[in-house]
PDB file of C-alpha atoms in Angstrom:
ATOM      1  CA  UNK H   1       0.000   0.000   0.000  1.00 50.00           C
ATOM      2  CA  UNK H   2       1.664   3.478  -0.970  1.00 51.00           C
ATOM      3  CA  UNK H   3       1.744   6.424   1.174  1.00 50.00           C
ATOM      4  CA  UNK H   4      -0.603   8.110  -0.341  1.00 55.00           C
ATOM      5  CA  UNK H   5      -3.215   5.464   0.042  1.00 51.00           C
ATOM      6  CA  UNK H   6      -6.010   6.390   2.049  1.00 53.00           C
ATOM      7  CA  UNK H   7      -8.911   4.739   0.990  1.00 56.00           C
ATOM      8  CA  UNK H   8     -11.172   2.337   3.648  1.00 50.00           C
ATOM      9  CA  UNK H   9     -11.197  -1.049   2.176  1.00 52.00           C
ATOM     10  CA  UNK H  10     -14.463  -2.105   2.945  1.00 52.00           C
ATOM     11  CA  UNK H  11     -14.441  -5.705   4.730  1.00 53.00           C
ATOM     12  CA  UNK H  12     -15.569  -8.890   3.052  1.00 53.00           C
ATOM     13  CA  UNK H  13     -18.809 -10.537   4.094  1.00 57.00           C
ATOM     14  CA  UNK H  14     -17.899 -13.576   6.569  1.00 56.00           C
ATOM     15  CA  UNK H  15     -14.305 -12.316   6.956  1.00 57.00           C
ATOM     16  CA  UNK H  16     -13.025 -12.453  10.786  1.00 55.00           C
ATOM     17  CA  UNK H  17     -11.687  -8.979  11.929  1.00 64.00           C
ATOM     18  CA  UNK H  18      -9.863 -10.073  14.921  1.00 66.00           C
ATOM     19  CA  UNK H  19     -10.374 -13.169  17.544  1.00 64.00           C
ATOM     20  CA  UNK H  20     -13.985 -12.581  18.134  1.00 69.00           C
ATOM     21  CA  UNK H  21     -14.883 -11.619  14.823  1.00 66.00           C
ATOM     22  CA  UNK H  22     -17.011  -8.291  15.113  1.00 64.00           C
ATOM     23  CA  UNK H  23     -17.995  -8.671  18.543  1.00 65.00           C
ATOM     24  CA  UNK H  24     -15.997  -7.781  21.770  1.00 70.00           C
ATOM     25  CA  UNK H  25     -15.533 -11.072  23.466  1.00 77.00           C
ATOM     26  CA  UNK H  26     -13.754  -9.934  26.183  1.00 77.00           C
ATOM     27  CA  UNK H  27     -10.118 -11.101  25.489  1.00 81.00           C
ATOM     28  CA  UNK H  28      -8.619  -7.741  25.303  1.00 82.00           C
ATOM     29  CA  UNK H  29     -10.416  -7.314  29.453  1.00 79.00           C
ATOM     30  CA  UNK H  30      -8.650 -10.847  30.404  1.00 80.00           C
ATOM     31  CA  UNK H  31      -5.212 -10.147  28.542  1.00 81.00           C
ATOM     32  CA  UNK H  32      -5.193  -6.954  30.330  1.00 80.00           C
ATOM     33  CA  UNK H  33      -5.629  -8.822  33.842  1.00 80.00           C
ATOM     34  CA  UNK H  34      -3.274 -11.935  33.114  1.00 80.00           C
ATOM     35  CA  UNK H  35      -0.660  -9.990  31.663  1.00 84.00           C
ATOM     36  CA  UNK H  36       0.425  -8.847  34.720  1.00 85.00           C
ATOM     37  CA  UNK H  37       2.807 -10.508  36.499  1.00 84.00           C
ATOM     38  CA  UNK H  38       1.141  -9.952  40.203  1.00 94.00           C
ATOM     39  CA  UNK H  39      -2.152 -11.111  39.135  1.00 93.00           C
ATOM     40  CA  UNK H  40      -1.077 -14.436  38.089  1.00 91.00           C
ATOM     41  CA  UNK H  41       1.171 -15.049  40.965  1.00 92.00           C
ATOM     42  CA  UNK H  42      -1.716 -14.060  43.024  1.00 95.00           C
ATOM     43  CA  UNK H  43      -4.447 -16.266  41.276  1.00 94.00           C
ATOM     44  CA  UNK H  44      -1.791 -19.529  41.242  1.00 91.00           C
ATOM     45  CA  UNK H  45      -1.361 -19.181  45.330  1.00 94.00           C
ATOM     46  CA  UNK H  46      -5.319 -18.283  45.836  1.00 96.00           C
ATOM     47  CA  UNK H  47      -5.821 -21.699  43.227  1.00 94.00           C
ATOM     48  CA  UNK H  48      -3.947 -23.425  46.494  1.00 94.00           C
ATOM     49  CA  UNK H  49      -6.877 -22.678  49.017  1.00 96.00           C
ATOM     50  CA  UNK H  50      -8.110 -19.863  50.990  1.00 98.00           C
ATOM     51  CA  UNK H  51      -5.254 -17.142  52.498  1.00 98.00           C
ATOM     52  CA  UNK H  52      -5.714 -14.366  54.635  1.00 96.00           C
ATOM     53  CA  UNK H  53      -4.029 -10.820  53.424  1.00 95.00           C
ATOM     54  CA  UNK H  54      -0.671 -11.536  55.193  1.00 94.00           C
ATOM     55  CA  UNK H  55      -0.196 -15.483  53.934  1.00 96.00           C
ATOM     56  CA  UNK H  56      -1.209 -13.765  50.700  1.00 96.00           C
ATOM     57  CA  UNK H  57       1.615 -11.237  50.979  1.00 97.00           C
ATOM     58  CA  UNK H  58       4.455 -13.801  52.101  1.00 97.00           C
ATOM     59  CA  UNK H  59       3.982 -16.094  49.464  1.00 96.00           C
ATOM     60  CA  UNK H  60       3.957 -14.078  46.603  1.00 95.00           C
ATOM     61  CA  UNK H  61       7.588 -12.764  46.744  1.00 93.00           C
ATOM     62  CA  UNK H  62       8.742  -9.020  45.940  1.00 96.00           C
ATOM     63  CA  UNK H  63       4.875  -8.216  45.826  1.00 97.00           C
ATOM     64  CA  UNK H  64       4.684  -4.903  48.027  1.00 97.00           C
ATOM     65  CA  UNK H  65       1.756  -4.431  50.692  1.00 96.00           C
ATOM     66  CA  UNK H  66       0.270  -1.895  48.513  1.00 97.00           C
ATOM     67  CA  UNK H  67       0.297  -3.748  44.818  1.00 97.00           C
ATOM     68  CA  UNK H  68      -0.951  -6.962  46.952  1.00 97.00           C
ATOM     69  CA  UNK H  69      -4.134  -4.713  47.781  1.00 96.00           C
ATOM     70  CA  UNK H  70      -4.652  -3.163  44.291  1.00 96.00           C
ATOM     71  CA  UNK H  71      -3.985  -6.090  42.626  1.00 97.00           C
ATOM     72  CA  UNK H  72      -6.435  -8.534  45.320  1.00 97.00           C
ATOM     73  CA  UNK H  73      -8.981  -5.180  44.957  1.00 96.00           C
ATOM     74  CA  UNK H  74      -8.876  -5.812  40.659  1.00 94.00           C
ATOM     75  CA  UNK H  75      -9.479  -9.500  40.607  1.00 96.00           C
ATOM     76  CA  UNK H  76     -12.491  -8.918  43.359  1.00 97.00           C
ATOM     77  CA  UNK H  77     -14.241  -6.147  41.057  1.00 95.00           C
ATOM     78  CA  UNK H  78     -13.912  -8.894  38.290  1.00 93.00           C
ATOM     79  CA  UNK H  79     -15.318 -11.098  40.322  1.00 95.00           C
ATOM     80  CA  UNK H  80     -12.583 -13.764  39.872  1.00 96.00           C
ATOM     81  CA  UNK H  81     -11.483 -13.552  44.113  1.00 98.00           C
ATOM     82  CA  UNK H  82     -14.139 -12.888  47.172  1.00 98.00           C
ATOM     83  CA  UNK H  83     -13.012 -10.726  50.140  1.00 97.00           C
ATOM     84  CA  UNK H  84     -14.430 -11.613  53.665  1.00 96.00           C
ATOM     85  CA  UNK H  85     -13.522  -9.102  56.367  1.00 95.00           C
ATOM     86  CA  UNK H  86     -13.916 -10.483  59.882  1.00 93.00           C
ATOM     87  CA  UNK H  87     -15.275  -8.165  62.430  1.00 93.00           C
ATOM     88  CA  UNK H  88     -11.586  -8.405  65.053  1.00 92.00           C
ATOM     89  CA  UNK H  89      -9.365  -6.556  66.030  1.00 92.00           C
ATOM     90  CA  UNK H  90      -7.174  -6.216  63.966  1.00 88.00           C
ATOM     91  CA  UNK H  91      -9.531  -6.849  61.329  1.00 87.00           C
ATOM     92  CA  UNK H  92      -8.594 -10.559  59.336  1.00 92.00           C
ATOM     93  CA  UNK H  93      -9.595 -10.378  55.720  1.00 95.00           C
ATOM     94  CA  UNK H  94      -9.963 -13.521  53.745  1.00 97.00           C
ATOM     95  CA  UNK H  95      -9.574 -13.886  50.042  1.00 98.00           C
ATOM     96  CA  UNK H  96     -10.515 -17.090  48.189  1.00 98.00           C
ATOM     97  CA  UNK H  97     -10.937 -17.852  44.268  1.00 98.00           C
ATOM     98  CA  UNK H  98     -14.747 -17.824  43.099  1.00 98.00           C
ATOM     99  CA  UNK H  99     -16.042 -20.225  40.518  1.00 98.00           C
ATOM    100  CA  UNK H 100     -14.843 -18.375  37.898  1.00 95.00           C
ATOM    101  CA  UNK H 101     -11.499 -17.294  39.419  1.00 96.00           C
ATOM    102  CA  UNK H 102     -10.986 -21.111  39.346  1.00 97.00           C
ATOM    103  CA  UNK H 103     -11.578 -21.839  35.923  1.00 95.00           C
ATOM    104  CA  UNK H 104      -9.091 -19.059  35.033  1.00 93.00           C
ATOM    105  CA  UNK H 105      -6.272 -20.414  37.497  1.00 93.00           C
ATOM    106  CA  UNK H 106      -6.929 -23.677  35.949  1.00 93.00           C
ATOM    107  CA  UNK H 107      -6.498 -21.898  32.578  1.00 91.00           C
ATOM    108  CA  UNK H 108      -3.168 -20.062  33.994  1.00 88.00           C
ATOM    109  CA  UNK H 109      -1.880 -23.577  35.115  1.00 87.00           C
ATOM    110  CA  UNK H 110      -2.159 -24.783  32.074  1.00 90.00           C
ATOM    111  CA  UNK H 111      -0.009 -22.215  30.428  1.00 87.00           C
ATOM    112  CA  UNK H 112       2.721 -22.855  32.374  1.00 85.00           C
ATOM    113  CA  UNK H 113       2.714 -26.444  32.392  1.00 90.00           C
ATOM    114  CA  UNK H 114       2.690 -25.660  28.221  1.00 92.00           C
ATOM    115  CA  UNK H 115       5.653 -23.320  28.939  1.00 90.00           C
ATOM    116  CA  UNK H 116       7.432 -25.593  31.010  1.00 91.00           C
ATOM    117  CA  UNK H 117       6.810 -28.512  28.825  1.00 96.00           C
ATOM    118  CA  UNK H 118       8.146 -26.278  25.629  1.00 96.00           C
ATOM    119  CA  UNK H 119      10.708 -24.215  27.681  1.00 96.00           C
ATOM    120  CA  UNK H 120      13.536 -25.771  25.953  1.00 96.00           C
ATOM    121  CA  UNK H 121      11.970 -26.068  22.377  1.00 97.00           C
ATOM    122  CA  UNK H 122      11.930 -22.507  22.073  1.00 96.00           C
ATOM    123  CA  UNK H 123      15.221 -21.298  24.088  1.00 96.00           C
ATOM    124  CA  UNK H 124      16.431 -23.520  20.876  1.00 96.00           C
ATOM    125  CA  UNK H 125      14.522 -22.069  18.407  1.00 96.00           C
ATOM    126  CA  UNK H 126      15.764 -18.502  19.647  1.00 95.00           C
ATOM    127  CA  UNK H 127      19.300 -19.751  19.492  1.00 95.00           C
ATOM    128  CA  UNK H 128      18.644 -20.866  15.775  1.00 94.00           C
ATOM    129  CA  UNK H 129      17.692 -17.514  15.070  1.00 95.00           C
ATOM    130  CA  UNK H 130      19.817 -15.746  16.538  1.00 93.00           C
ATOM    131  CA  UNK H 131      22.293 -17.202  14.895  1.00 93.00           C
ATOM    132  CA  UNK H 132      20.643 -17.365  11.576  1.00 91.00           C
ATOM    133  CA  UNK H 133      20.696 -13.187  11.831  1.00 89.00           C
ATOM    134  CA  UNK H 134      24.026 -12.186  13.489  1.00 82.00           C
ATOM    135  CA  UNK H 135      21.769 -11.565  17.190  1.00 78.00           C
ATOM    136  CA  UNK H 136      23.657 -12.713  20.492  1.00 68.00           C
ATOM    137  CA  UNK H 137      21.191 -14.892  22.378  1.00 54.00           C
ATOM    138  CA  UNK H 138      20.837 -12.741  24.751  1.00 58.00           C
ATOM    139  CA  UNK H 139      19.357 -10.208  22.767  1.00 51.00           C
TER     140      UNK H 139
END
């Protein structure tokens, strides 16, 4: 296409414009949660039973107090984790995967057994390359 070239191609009946196809399917909403790093950590120890916010916050290492509660306050507007405050002093808060937090750990777990299970396929492929185009492999 030149420069210069500015006219809309108009889209070809039955033709898929992106994952969903015309419709927003919500991928772009869960890409934007998984992608980040705390989330997933988060969702993988939650997968392992209920924590309170300080279990929570140990096991899920270099996560600071403050990410831990903006990232635990996300996936409860999303409805993936349920809070439960107890009435104490000092007050114990609960979090715990819902139904559908579940299904999307499970989903998470099985990316990572896929990357574990391909880990070294690709470190090879990347090396092939690499080489292939004058790149160190640690580029």
């Amino acid at each position: 296409m030149s420069v210069a070239h500015t006219e809309v191609t108009p889209q070809v009946e039955g033709q898929v414009t992106g994952p969903c196809g015309d419709d927003d399917c919500g991928i772009r909403d869960v890409l934007d949660r998984i992608g980040d790093k705390w989330t997933v950590l988060v969702l993988v120890e939650l997968s392992k039973g209920v924590r309170r916010f300080r279990e929570l916050h140990r096991a899920v290492p270099g996560i600071s107090q403050r990410m831990l509660t903006l990232t635990t306050r996300r996936l409860c507007r999303d409805g993936l984790v349920e809070r439960t405050a107890y009435p104490t002093i000092p007050p114990q808060v609960e979090y715990r995967l819902t139904p559908m937090g579940r299904s999307l750990a499970e989903a998470v777990r099985r990316l990572a057994d896929w990357s574990r299970e391909h880990k070294d396929a690709m470190d090879d492929a990347r090396a092939r390359w690499d080489a292939g185009h004058g790149l160190d492999s640690d580029d």
